[in-house]
Amino acid sequence: MLKRCGYNPLLVPADVKPSNPRFQVDGIFNCGVARYRGEVILLCRVAESVRQTDENKLEIPVVVNENGKDVIKTVVYDKKAQPEFDYSDSRSVYKKGPKGRRTVANLTSLSHLRVARSGDGIHFTVEDRPGIMPIASEESWGMEDPRITQIGETYYITYSAVTEHGVCVSLMKTKDFQSYERMGIIFGPENKDVAIFPEKIGGEYVAFNRPVPFGIGMPSMWLAKSPDLLHWGRQKLFMATSHEGCWDEGRVGGGAVPLKTEKGWLVIYHAADAADRYCLGVYLLDPEHPEQILGKLEVPFMEPEADYEKEGFFGNVVFTCGALLQEGNVVIYYGAADDKICRADIELEELYRMLGV
Amino acid sequence: MLKRCGYNPLLVPADVKPSNPRFQVDGIFNCGVARYRGEVILLCRVAESVRQTDENKLEIPVVVNENGKDVIKTVVYDKKAQPEFDYSDSRSVYKKGPKGRRTVANLTSLSHLRVARSGDGIHFTVEDRPGIMPIASEESWGMEDPRITQIGETYYITYSAVTEHGVCVSLMKTKDFQSYERMGIIFGPENKDVAIFPEKIGGEYVAFNRPVPFGIGMPSMWLAKSPDLLHWGRQKLFMATSHEGCWDEGRVGGGAVPLKTEKGWLVIYHAADAADRYCLGVYLLDPEHPEQILGKLEVPFMEPEADYEKEGFFGNVVFTCGALLQEGNVVIYYGAADDKICRADIELEELYRMLGV
């Protein structure tokens, strides 16, 4: 049985010191997970917005480069004087583009990545300062949803690199969770939810990715391959969205970085229905041929049910970027309602039974 | 001065024998260009649809695999019995997706690639049969807009590989324009208009590509790099769409495969305004650093003006996939109004003057 941790939520916005005195923390969620020097590290997405002082205005943080230095500036919308923008979505300001296209003029919050540490995997301490802040040239609208893949002693981190020109997926690496080296965009826009397998398979690196096409197709799970982690190709559709009315009708994409088990790759992924209710599903994939599904559960094994999952910045969401194997348990760290970090455990044997493997 | 060829249009649908007696040819357009054994080869996109026999129905060709064999089947829409679909666009049938998302249910035509040959670059003979037909596993909805890059004696062809799951860009190669080897998807959905430079620059292959993002950003020109033509990365935005009311407001993307000149890379690209009027623009790029623009024309050097460009399957379009350098002239082969192939010449020196280089 899936067991939600009794200490949930493990981390909430009040646990996070804003990076700037003018900011408020809207959420700490969608964290990459790693083991490092006997501790569990969560690399958390921290979303911040400007504390608004005038209800007729909306002030939005973005990163700009001034005289060679990356600084955070604010864009100010005057809601009355600028009725051509749509302010109804708490996450974005929209504008009307060509041909009736509704495009995002700005995100209301700016996300950075921050480390939280724990000795027991339950009680976490969030660092007082951002681990890594977005830079104007690569992530002027923020860094989101990191996933950590450990290969040898190097931790490779994929994340959504957001600018006004699109949501790309970029790669960086660290050996100590103190200094990070940016390695650039690995998937062009629009893509998200890249989970790199922790070893080469058949001589190549393998990653799930979730393109978001405009004209044809839905946000679905694709599998790509790479010789060097920097250049990716040989894209194949892995799993498409399902039919009308299903839990995975709206989107389906990578979740936790795949876990290596004795029976194959255990993949915990996300899917959402037409109402943006995000659940978690699970696959078991062939150890040598990750495009081959050995077991699949047709229903979600985890749905937003707890109050802290149903209510928040964006409710009815459970969303994972990373899980750990620990003494026969799969320990899932997940974002709840786009503002909190939680934990749930399930026995590996029980997942095998569900998957019929 | 840009000189449209006096024999325009060089190729029209009536010049093309349908691949199937039940089909009609809707267009021959958007062709890759190569020199091969003293001839000019155009690898043309040929769009075919089913000759409709019942005005209340719409029969659509798609490729399916039956018992291991790729065959063309038709999908039949009964317009009266299926009012949930939108039949108003001549190019696509739309359906309502989740969250009011309008998705393409089917394309009305199926495109394949076909060779046309000429000794003088003006009078072309179209082969009676398709050069290469789409296959169910990779292009069930067709192959579109090929671009040819000659590297040594091998011709690499990029093309839009369309399925119900998205528009990807795939690569294939040939040495003789008779047999082709598919090399798979090189850019996942949604992407189009990939033009690979004809040699490595700084040790890597370079290509323009035009992602079509869903949520943030517009269809813009990006530059990617590759060690092997199969895996691509290091994406950088090259040129974004322009402002409201401009000729390049709606989209901007690769056109002809870049031409090497003594002053740098000559890039003829396409852009469209909010009304989908497609024009051609031109850049000159640094020979060693193709991300550096040495000269740019702020206005199009070619707009749809001739009747055969203004009227057709989709009017007000000039769109190129390839050009040749010939005795000081740039010879542009282009699709006109999405149904014809035309030619226009312009002196290289004049382009240099326009570009101020």
XYZ file of C-alpha atoms in Angstrom:
714
model
C 0.000 0.000 0.000
C 1.169 3.488 -0.802
C 2.057 5.189 2.468
C 2.087 8.937 2.631
C 4.656 10.128 5.126
C 3.149 11.111 8.462
C 5.213 14.289 8.436
C 3.762 15.509 5.114
C 4.138 18.094 3.868
C 7.879 17.891 4.469
C 8.555 21.360 3.106
C 6.256 24.344 2.664
C 6.867 27.924 1.497
C 7.232 29.150 5.088
C 10.349 26.968 5.393
C 12.074 28.953 2.672
C 13.830 32.275 3.098
C 13.077 34.498 0.102
C 16.075 35.245 -2.108
C 15.197 38.937 -2.044
C 13.417 40.987 0.660
C 10.793 42.169 -1.850
C 9.817 38.611 -2.736
C 7.453 36.080 -1.279
C 7.865 32.347 -1.713
C 4.866 30.921 -3.553
C 6.057 27.354 -3.634
C 8.756 24.827 -2.916
C 8.008 21.746 -4.990
C 9.066 19.415 -7.859
C 12.473 18.439 -6.537
C 15.270 16.324 -7.929
C 16.592 13.734 -5.479
C 20.075 12.385 -4.826
C 22.113 10.619 -2.184
C 25.286 12.519 -1.344
C 27.697 11.824 1.502
C 25.177 9.957 3.623
C 22.463 12.535 3.215
C 19.395 12.815 1.043
C 19.595 15.934 -1.095
C 16.513 17.517 -2.589
C 17.196 20.084 -5.289
C 13.954 22.015 -5.034
C 12.161 24.345 -7.381
C 11.441 27.501 -5.402
C 8.932 29.844 -7.033
C 8.932 33.445 -5.882
C 6.837 36.424 -6.775
C 6.953 40.102 -5.927
C 4.923 41.112 -2.865
C 2.286 43.254 -4.541
C 1.643 46.663 -3.037
C -0.971 48.038 -5.451
C -3.984 45.913 -6.330
C -4.334 47.660 -9.678
C -0.850 46.668 -10.666
C 1.004 43.424 -11.154
C 4.743 43.406 -10.694
C 6.611 40.469 -12.166
C 10.233 39.382 -11.636
C 12.489 38.586 -14.598
C 16.237 38.230 -14.956
C 18.027 40.748 -17.148
C 21.653 41.369 -17.878
C 22.852 44.861 -17.096
C 26.433 45.771 -17.850
C 27.463 42.156 -17.874
C 25.758 41.300 -14.611
C 22.589 39.249 -14.134
C 20.094 41.089 -11.995
C 16.414 40.680 -11.209
C 14.188 43.459 -12.454
C 10.460 43.728 -12.392
C 7.981 44.212 -15.197
C 4.965 46.199 -14.062
C 1.532 45.728 -15.581
C -1.095 48.375 -14.965
C -4.242 46.280 -15.088
C -6.542 49.195 -15.830
C -4.335 50.931 -18.376
C -3.402 47.644 -20.049
C -6.682 45.766 -20.510
C -5.276 44.064 -23.617
C -3.587 41.536 -21.325
C -5.377 38.673 -19.587
C -4.635 38.509 -15.847
C -7.083 35.746 -14.930
C -4.539 32.905 -14.572
C -2.523 33.019 -11.341
C 0.503 31.570 -13.125
C 0.758 33.687 -16.287
C -0.196 36.943 -17.967
C -1.463 36.268 -21.465
C -1.520 38.399 -24.578
C -3.253 37.934 -27.874
C -0.811 36.847 -30.558
C -1.173 36.601 -34.347
C -4.128 34.578 -35.613
C -5.869 34.569 -32.284
C -2.937 32.717 -30.753
C -2.899 33.157 -26.978
C 0.678 33.568 -25.887
C 2.265 34.002 -22.498
C 3.432 37.580 -21.997
C 5.040 36.809 -18.632
C 5.023 34.261 -15.853
C 3.882 35.715 -12.541
C 6.663 33.996 -10.586
C 10.346 33.297 -11.072
C 11.737 29.922 -10.037
C 15.241 29.092 -8.894
C 16.779 25.884 -7.555
C 17.637 25.393 -3.924
C 19.138 22.558 -1.905
C 17.466 20.894 1.078
C 19.315 18.249 3.114
C 18.294 15.481 5.458
C 19.929 12.702 7.399
C 16.783 10.604 7.668
C 15.043 11.443 4.402
C 12.135 12.993 6.291
C 13.325 16.054 8.185
C 14.849 18.471 5.709
C 16.667 21.740 6.161
C 16.427 24.200 3.291
C 19.515 26.257 2.604
C 19.089 29.944 3.273
C 20.239 30.922 -0.172
C 19.504 29.723 -3.691
C 21.739 26.915 -4.886
C 21.623 28.298 -8.379
C 19.827 31.348 -9.718
C 18.573 31.786 -13.282
C 20.678 33.897 -15.642
C 19.355 36.250 -18.299
C 20.985 34.578 -21.278
C 19.562 31.141 -20.524
C 16.650 31.302 -18.076
C 15.351 34.858 -17.899
C 11.938 33.515 -16.816
C 13.279 30.866 -14.457
C 14.570 27.363 -13.812
C 11.980 24.684 -13.086
C 11.497 21.014 -12.227
C 15.054 19.685 -11.823
C 15.830 15.984 -12.118
C 19.113 14.503 -10.938
C 20.870 11.560 -12.558
C 23.973 10.287 -10.802
C 26.590 8.825 -13.140
C 29.734 7.893 -11.279
C 30.471 10.740 -8.906
C 28.873 13.371 -11.112
C 25.308 14.502 -10.703
C 23.692 15.594 -13.972
C 20.724 17.878 -13.552
C 18.111 18.518 -16.218
C 15.690 21.377 -15.756
C 13.207 23.506 -17.648
C 15.009 26.624 -18.849
C 12.325 29.208 -19.466
C 12.658 32.368 -21.554
C 10.178 34.445 -23.509
C 11.147 32.363 -26.554
C 10.105 29.055 -25.109
C 10.538 26.342 -22.528
C 13.693 24.360 -23.260
C 15.407 21.641 -21.252
C 18.963 22.391 -20.177
C 21.626 20.316 -18.497
C 24.053 21.153 -15.742
C 26.361 19.120 -13.573
C 27.751 19.197 -10.073
C 29.929 17.042 -7.898
C 29.120 18.687 -4.578
C 25.784 20.553 -4.807
C 27.696 23.757 -4.195
C 29.095 24.669 -7.602
C 27.268 23.913 -10.803
C 28.404 23.947 -14.417
C 25.828 24.841 -17.047
C 26.051 22.639 -20.151
C 23.414 24.367 -22.280
C 20.141 23.417 -23.899
C 19.718 19.733 -24.681
C 16.118 19.875 -25.954
C 14.782 22.922 -27.807
C 11.355 24.386 -27.236
C 8.829 23.261 -26.276
C 9.989 20.419 -24.119
C 9.882 19.461 -20.450
C 10.224 16.570 -18.032
C 13.498 15.104 -19.214
C 14.611 12.117 -17.131
C 18.000 10.675 -18.080
C 18.609 7.006 -17.256
C 21.560 6.594 -14.859
C 23.717 4.526 -17.222
C 24.300 3.921 -20.906
C 22.081 1.251 -22.403
C 23.257 -0.414 -25.587
C 26.145 2.031 -25.782
C 24.048 5.212 -25.574
C 22.491 7.422 -22.979
C 18.704 7.320 -22.937
C 16.193 9.936 -21.775
C 12.505 10.454 -21.601
C 11.314 13.844 -22.791
C 7.920 15.430 -23.252
C 7.615 17.730 -26.270
C 4.570 19.990 -26.335
C 3.596 20.295 -29.987
C 1.483 23.148 -31.282
C -0.362 21.939 -34.351
C -0.502 18.146 -34.347
C -0.241 15.815 -31.389
C -0.467 16.071 -27.625
C 2.150 16.407 -24.865
C 3.385 12.830 -24.811
C 6.367 10.784 -23.635
C 9.206 10.341 -26.123
C 12.467 8.459 -25.751
C 15.695 9.950 -27.133
C 19.287 8.706 -27.260
C 22.651 10.398 -26.995
C 26.322 9.523 -27.271
C 27.460 12.298 -24.906
C 24.481 13.727 -22.936
C 24.756 16.973 -24.944
C 23.427 15.958 -28.356
C 20.196 13.973 -28.547
C 18.439 12.202 -31.388
C 16.736 9.000 -32.499
C 13.500 10.242 -30.945
C 10.722 7.680 -30.701
C 7.277 8.061 -29.275
C 7.167 6.005 -26.085
C 3.636 6.622 -24.854
C 0.919 8.928 -26.171
C -1.907 10.480 -24.256
C -4.996 8.354 -23.875
C -8.617 8.819 -24.815
C -11.269 11.317 -23.851
C -12.284 11.093 -20.235
C -9.197 9.149 -19.126
C -6.801 10.136 -16.349
C -4.013 10.470 -18.950
C -5.960 12.299 -21.648
C -4.285 15.696 -21.296
C -0.584 14.917 -21.049
C 1.802 12.151 -20.156
C 5.474 12.621 -19.339
C 8.547 11.550 -17.457
C 8.501 11.704 -13.688
C 11.197 10.274 -11.459
C 14.575 9.418 -12.947
C 14.254 5.697 -13.782
C 15.274 3.323 -11.001
C 17.292 0.223 -11.785
C 15.773 -2.891 -10.201
C 16.580 -6.551 -10.621
C 13.554 -6.929 -12.890
C 14.166 -3.902 -15.111
C 13.792 -0.125 -15.144
C 11.094 1.133 -12.830
C 9.598 4.309 -14.266
C 7.269 6.496 -12.248
C 5.677 8.985 -14.620
C 3.027 11.668 -14.527
C -0.157 12.107 -16.464
C -2.947 14.649 -16.294
C -6.540 14.596 -17.388
C -8.416 17.300 -19.272
C -8.900 19.233 -16.015
C -5.138 19.253 -15.245
C -5.455 16.745 -12.416
C -1.975 15.227 -12.178
C -1.518 11.600 -11.071
C 1.380 9.147 -11.022
C 1.622 5.969 -13.058
C 4.233 3.231 -13.235
C 5.992 1.087 -15.849
C 8.569 -1.628 -15.744
C 10.885 -1.570 -18.770
C 13.258 -4.148 -20.177
C 16.752 -3.671 -18.703
C 18.443 -3.755 -22.118
C 15.672 -2.299 -24.280
C 13.951 0.532 -22.433
C 11.446 1.008 -25.248
C 9.986 -2.388 -24.336
C 7.384 -2.323 -21.599
C 7.434 -5.405 -19.382
C 4.637 -4.212 -17.139
C 2.238 -1.297 -17.055
C -0.487 -0.316 -14.682
C -3.490 1.021 -16.595
C -4.605 3.174 -13.672
C -2.665 5.636 -11.546
C -1.111 4.191 -8.390
C -1.158 7.626 -6.784
C -3.768 10.360 -7.104
C -4.159 13.712 -5.359
C -6.231 12.722 -2.354
C -4.718 14.375 0.716
C -5.784 17.934 1.466
C -2.227 19.182 0.862
C -2.368 17.651 -2.626
C -5.840 18.896 -3.459
C -5.296 22.442 -2.274
C -2.438 24.832 -2.984
C -1.031 27.164 -5.592
C -2.364 24.847 -8.280
C -4.522 22.167 -6.749
C -5.028 18.473 -7.514
C -1.435 17.792 -8.397
C 1.014 15.068 -7.383
C 4.151 15.367 -9.489
C 7.503 13.679 -8.994
C 10.976 14.403 -10.334
C 12.804 11.777 -8.301
C 12.584 8.685 -6.138
C 15.024 6.466 -4.256
C 15.221 2.735 -3.632
C 15.672 2.043 0.059
C 15.487 -1.354 1.752
C 12.868 -2.746 -0.602
C 10.875 0.474 -0.647
C 10.433 3.014 -3.391
C 10.634 6.396 -1.694
C 8.908 9.006 -3.816
C 9.519 12.698 -3.241
C 6.861 14.735 -4.949
C 5.434 18.175 -5.416
C 1.942 18.577 -3.986
C -0.398 21.196 -5.459
C 2.589 23.086 -6.938
C 3.689 24.526 -3.587
C 4.837 21.818 -1.164
C 7.198 18.852 -1.065
C 5.927 15.532 0.250
C 7.023 11.928 0.496
C 5.249 8.650 -0.105
C 6.645 5.103 0.145
C 5.570 1.915 -1.545
C 7.122 -1.531 -1.395
C 8.873 -2.561 -4.570
C 7.329 -6.035 -4.338
C 3.884 -4.488 -4.256
C 4.624 -2.463 -7.388
C 5.819 -5.664 -9.068
C 2.535 -7.325 -8.131
C 0.526 -4.388 -9.483
C 2.541 -4.584 -12.698
C 2.098 -8.343 -12.955
C 5.825 -9.002 -13.211
C 17.032 42.807 -59.577
C 15.191 39.641 -58.715
C 14.205 37.970 -61.972
C 11.379 35.515 -61.986
C 11.932 32.878 -64.639
C 9.938 33.510 -67.812
C 8.871 29.872 -67.813
C 7.277 30.075 -64.366
C 5.646 28.069 -63.036
C 8.152 25.378 -63.940
C 6.062 22.567 -62.516
C 2.351 22.356 -61.797
C 0.103 19.535 -60.536
C -0.864 18.589 -64.085
C 2.768 17.644 -64.728
C 2.587 14.932 -62.074
C 1.163 11.466 -62.523
C -0.774 10.493 -59.396
C 0.752 7.655 -57.390
C -2.619 5.935 -57.269
C -5.521 6.019 -59.741
C -7.913 7.167 -57.011
C -5.775 10.201 -56.174
C -5.498 13.691 -57.536
C -2.364 15.783 -57.264
C -3.072 18.939 -55.255
C 0.412 20.344 -55.392
C 4.032 19.951 -56.405
C 6.049 22.444 -54.380
C 8.709 23.055 -51.692
C 11.555 21.144 -53.327
C 15.068 20.329 -52.224
C 17.700 21.105 -54.854
C 20.921 19.346 -55.839
C 23.373 19.038 -58.677
C 23.904 15.429 -59.695
C 25.763 14.115 -62.742
C 25.409 17.329 -64.722
C 21.721 17.725 -64.012
C 19.696 19.795 -61.611
C 17.626 17.548 -59.374
C 14.546 18.806 -57.586
C 13.249 16.533 -54.854
C 9.674 17.758 -54.787
C 6.943 17.520 -52.235
C 3.918 16.081 -54.030
C 0.640 16.413 -52.130
C -2.180 14.121 -53.150
C -5.740 13.746 -52.000
C -8.514 11.300 -52.715
C -10.834 12.289 -55.564
C -14.024 12.834 -53.611
C -17.156 11.184 -54.946
C -19.690 12.186 -52.302
C -19.976 15.812 -51.254
C -21.260 14.817 -47.822
C -18.175 12.790 -47.155
C -14.490 13.479 -46.925
C -12.086 10.663 -47.673
C -8.541 11.100 -46.455
C -5.416 9.075 -47.301
C -3.126 7.777 -44.548
C -0.407 5.149 -44.498
C -0.987 2.096 -42.353
C 0.927 -1.096 -41.868
C -1.023 -4.258 -42.612
C 0.652 -7.598 -42.079
C 4.067 -6.016 -42.260
C 3.358 -4.058 -45.435
C 2.851 -0.311 -45.746
C -0.327 0.467 -47.619
C -2.442 3.555 -48.130
C -5.897 3.387 -46.623
C -8.522 6.050 -46.388
C -10.264 7.525 -43.393
C -13.808 8.559 -44.224
C -15.548 11.418 -42.458
C -19.298 11.712 -42.787
C -19.730 15.471 -42.498
C -23.381 15.294 -41.487
C -23.069 12.404 -39.066
C -19.839 13.768 -37.569
C -20.498 17.461 -36.924
C -18.057 17.386 -33.995
C -15.237 17.829 -36.496
C -14.340 21.117 -38.194
C -14.027 20.792 -41.992
C -13.576 24.488 -42.813
C -9.813 24.405 -43.468
C -8.848 22.906 -46.843
C -5.650 21.474 -45.338
C -6.850 19.793 -42.138
C -9.806 18.356 -40.280
C -9.835 19.648 -36.713
C -11.257 18.191 -33.539
C -11.801 19.684 -30.148
C -9.193 18.477 -27.690
C -8.946 18.774 -23.903
C -9.214 22.296 -22.486
C -10.583 23.775 -25.672
C -7.409 22.777 -27.477
C -8.012 22.567 -31.229
C -6.074 19.627 -32.574
C -5.632 18.249 -36.042
C -7.639 15.066 -36.506
C -6.271 14.445 -40.019
C -4.566 16.217 -42.870
C -6.657 16.239 -46.032
C -3.721 15.325 -48.270
C -0.758 12.946 -48.089
C 2.622 14.126 -49.353
C 5.432 12.038 -50.792
C 8.755 13.000 -52.348
C 9.404 12.800 -56.069
C 12.368 13.563 -58.291
C 12.308 16.016 -61.201
C 15.356 16.395 -63.466
C 16.615 19.047 -65.823
C 19.641 19.669 -67.990
C 19.177 23.459 -68.097
C 17.673 24.113 -64.675
C 14.472 25.377 -66.256
C 12.768 22.552 -68.120
C 12.104 19.740 -65.686
C 10.750 16.255 -66.167
C 8.959 14.751 -63.202
C 9.426 11.036 -62.690
C 6.299 8.974 -63.183
C 6.578 7.363 -59.799
C 7.299 8.577 -56.272
C 10.969 8.643 -55.363
C 10.104 7.718 -51.834
C 6.733 7.069 -50.236
C 5.872 7.613 -46.586
C 5.810 4.559 -44.317
C 3.367 3.956 -41.478
C 5.934 3.687 -38.714
C 7.565 7.027 -39.469
C 5.374 9.227 -41.659
C 1.824 7.908 -41.609
C 0.551 11.404 -42.494
C 3.234 12.185 -45.038
C 6.691 13.501 -45.914
C 7.004 17.227 -46.522
C 9.416 20.021 -47.483
C 12.687 18.195 -48.213
C 16.028 19.994 -48.088
C 19.173 18.498 -49.580
C 22.680 19.012 -48.198
C 25.510 17.548 -50.246
C 28.479 16.417 -48.162
C 31.080 14.696 -50.284
C 29.195 12.376 -52.616
C 26.347 11.804 -50.198
C 23.145 13.801 -50.295
C 21.543 14.209 -46.876
C 17.849 14.999 -46.974
C 15.895 16.472 -44.085
C 12.112 16.468 -44.263
C 9.037 16.918 -42.120
C 7.922 13.475 -40.948
C 4.281 13.816 -40.032
C 2.254 11.449 -37.871
C -0.781 11.909 -35.664
C 1.644 12.420 -32.764
C 3.389 15.427 -34.236
C 5.529 16.943 -36.952
C 9.133 15.800 -36.529
C 12.140 16.327 -38.759
C 13.786 13.176 -40.078
C 16.958 12.549 -42.029
C 17.671 10.252 -44.925
C 20.542 9.897 -47.348
C 21.107 8.904 -50.933
C 23.978 8.744 -53.354
C 21.943 8.408 -56.537
C 18.391 9.725 -55.981
C 17.158 6.208 -56.618
C 17.635 4.450 -53.308
C 17.273 6.205 -49.994
C 18.258 5.192 -46.493
C 16.124 6.479 -43.634
C 18.166 7.618 -40.633
C 15.308 8.453 -38.259
C 14.056 11.483 -36.426
C 16.656 14.181 -35.738
C 14.309 16.773 -34.186
C 11.267 15.743 -32.153
C 7.903 17.431 -32.389
C 7.052 20.119 -33.196
C 9.813 21.152 -35.536
C 10.187 21.972 -39.218
C 12.416 23.675 -41.758
C 15.734 22.090 -40.880
C 18.557 23.259 -43.146
C 21.922 21.578 -42.512
C 25.043 23.522 -43.504
C 27.082 21.621 -46.134
C 30.222 21.241 -44.032
C 31.330 21.069 -40.412
C 32.046 24.437 -38.846
C 34.320 24.510 -35.821
C 34.311 20.724 -35.773
C 30.549 20.260 -35.695
C 27.664 20.112 -38.081
C 25.291 23.058 -37.848
C 21.597 23.310 -38.716
C 18.802 25.788 -38.581
C 15.563 24.454 -37.194
C 12.196 25.982 -36.417
C 10.490 24.634 -33.307
C 6.805 25.464 -32.931
C 6.214 25.889 -29.207
C 2.778 25.590 -27.655
C 2.754 27.671 -24.502
C 5.525 30.249 -24.625
C 7.242 31.651 -27.675
C 6.628 31.797 -31.393
C 7.854 29.677 -34.341
C 11.372 31.062 -34.601
C 14.754 30.161 -36.088
C 17.114 28.218 -33.841
C 20.624 26.964 -34.520
C 21.672 23.487 -33.346
C 24.934 21.567 -33.529
C 25.803 17.917 -33.997
C 28.861 15.684 -34.039
C 27.309 13.098 -36.372
C 24.153 14.497 -38.072
C 22.011 12.121 -35.964
C 22.173 13.678 -32.495
C 21.612 17.420 -32.130
C 22.051 19.795 -29.239
C 23.476 23.113 -28.090
C 20.331 24.843 -29.346
C 20.467 28.622 -29.473
C 17.847 31.048 -30.619
C 19.085 32.581 -33.870
C 16.248 34.912 -34.801
C 12.852 35.421 -33.205
C 9.693 36.627 -34.841
C 9.280 40.375 -35.051
C 6.657 42.785 -33.834
C 2.960 43.220 -34.507
C 2.211 44.239 -38.046
C 5.601 43.193 -39.452
C 6.197 40.840 -42.368
C 7.937 38.424 -39.973
C 5.498 38.615 -37.070
C 3.967 35.165 -37.422
C 6.921 32.855 -37.980
C 10.506 32.872 -39.157
C 12.440 29.791 -40.234
C 15.091 28.204 -42.386
C 14.669 28.289 -46.135
C 17.323 27.246 -48.605
C 20.265 25.176 -47.416
C 22.965 27.809 -46.692
C 25.207 28.665 -49.634
C 28.927 29.113 -49.120
C 30.179 32.337 -50.692
C 33.530 34.085 -50.468
C 32.026 36.554 -47.988
C 30.288 34.049 -45.716
C 27.200 31.886 -45.512
C 24.308 33.194 -47.561
C 21.038 32.226 -45.891
C 17.724 32.659 -47.649
C 14.994 32.167 -45.075
C 11.241 32.446 -44.875
C 8.992 34.527 -42.677
C 5.251 34.994 -42.546
C 3.047 37.718 -41.168
C -0.073 37.308 -39.062
C -2.098 36.554 -42.205
C 0.249 33.698 -43.261
C 1.744 35.665 -46.149
C 5.124 34.016 -46.699
C 8.084 36.061 -47.977
C 11.815 35.452 -48.330
C 14.536 37.253 -46.433
C 18.313 37.034 -46.556
C 21.279 37.001 -44.159
C 25.010 36.796 -44.557
C 26.686 34.893 -41.724
C 30.286 34.720 -40.589
C 32.065 31.796 -42.304
C 33.485 30.444 -39.042
C 30.759 31.542 -36.610
C 27.363 31.087 -38.224
C 25.586 32.574 -35.209
C 27.159 35.936 -36.130
C 25.215 37.963 -38.666
C 27.438 40.000 -41.000
C 24.532 41.436 -42.976
C 20.773 41.361 -42.753
C 18.080 42.884 -44.882
C 15.280 44.229 -42.700
C 12.695 43.779 -45.443
C 11.920 40.782 -47.619
C 13.768 40.647 -50.941
C 11.015 38.504 -52.398
C 7.275 38.700 -51.792
C 4.343 36.890 -53.384
C 3.517 39.212 -56.267
C 2.987 37.084 -59.361
C -0.443 35.622 -59.899
C 0.940 32.097 -59.537
C 2.285 33.088 -56.099
C -0.839 34.869 -54.954
C -3.278 32.193 -56.046
C -3.198 28.459 -55.495
C -3.845 25.766 -52.905
C -2.732 28.194 -50.205
C -2.220 31.658 -51.661
C 0.331 34.397 -50.985
C 3.236 32.068 -50.416
C 6.796 32.018 -51.720
C 8.768 29.342 -49.840
C 12.161 27.923 -50.664
C 13.951 24.763 -49.561
C 16.960 25.144 -51.839
C 19.007 27.397 -54.088
C 22.131 27.046 -56.225
C 25.037 29.342 -57.000
C 25.571 29.577 -60.731
C 27.895 31.977 -62.517
C 27.440 34.790 -60.037
C 23.720 34.214 -59.701
C 21.715 32.799 -56.852
C 19.148 30.508 -58.428
C 16.221 30.057 -56.085
C 13.762 27.233 -56.569
C 10.629 27.869 -54.594
C 7.131 26.698 -53.911
C 4.473 29.148 -55.042
C 1.094 29.176 -53.303
C 1.685 25.626 -51.995
C 1.034 23.982 -55.351
C 3.644 24.947 -57.957
C 7.421 25.073 -58.343
C 9.014 28.240 -59.680
C 12.447 29.752 -60.139
C 13.845 33.216 -59.525
C 17.408 34.459 -60.012
C 19.260 37.278 -58.347
C 22.870 38.340 -58.751
C 25.037 37.554 -55.771
C 26.663 40.999 -56.018
C 23.273 42.623 -55.770
C 22.440 40.624 -52.633
C 25.783 41.736 -51.182
C 24.852 45.355 -51.929
C 21.438 44.927 -50.313
C 23.128 43.419 -47.269
C 25.723 46.182 -47.125
C 28.630 43.739 -47.172
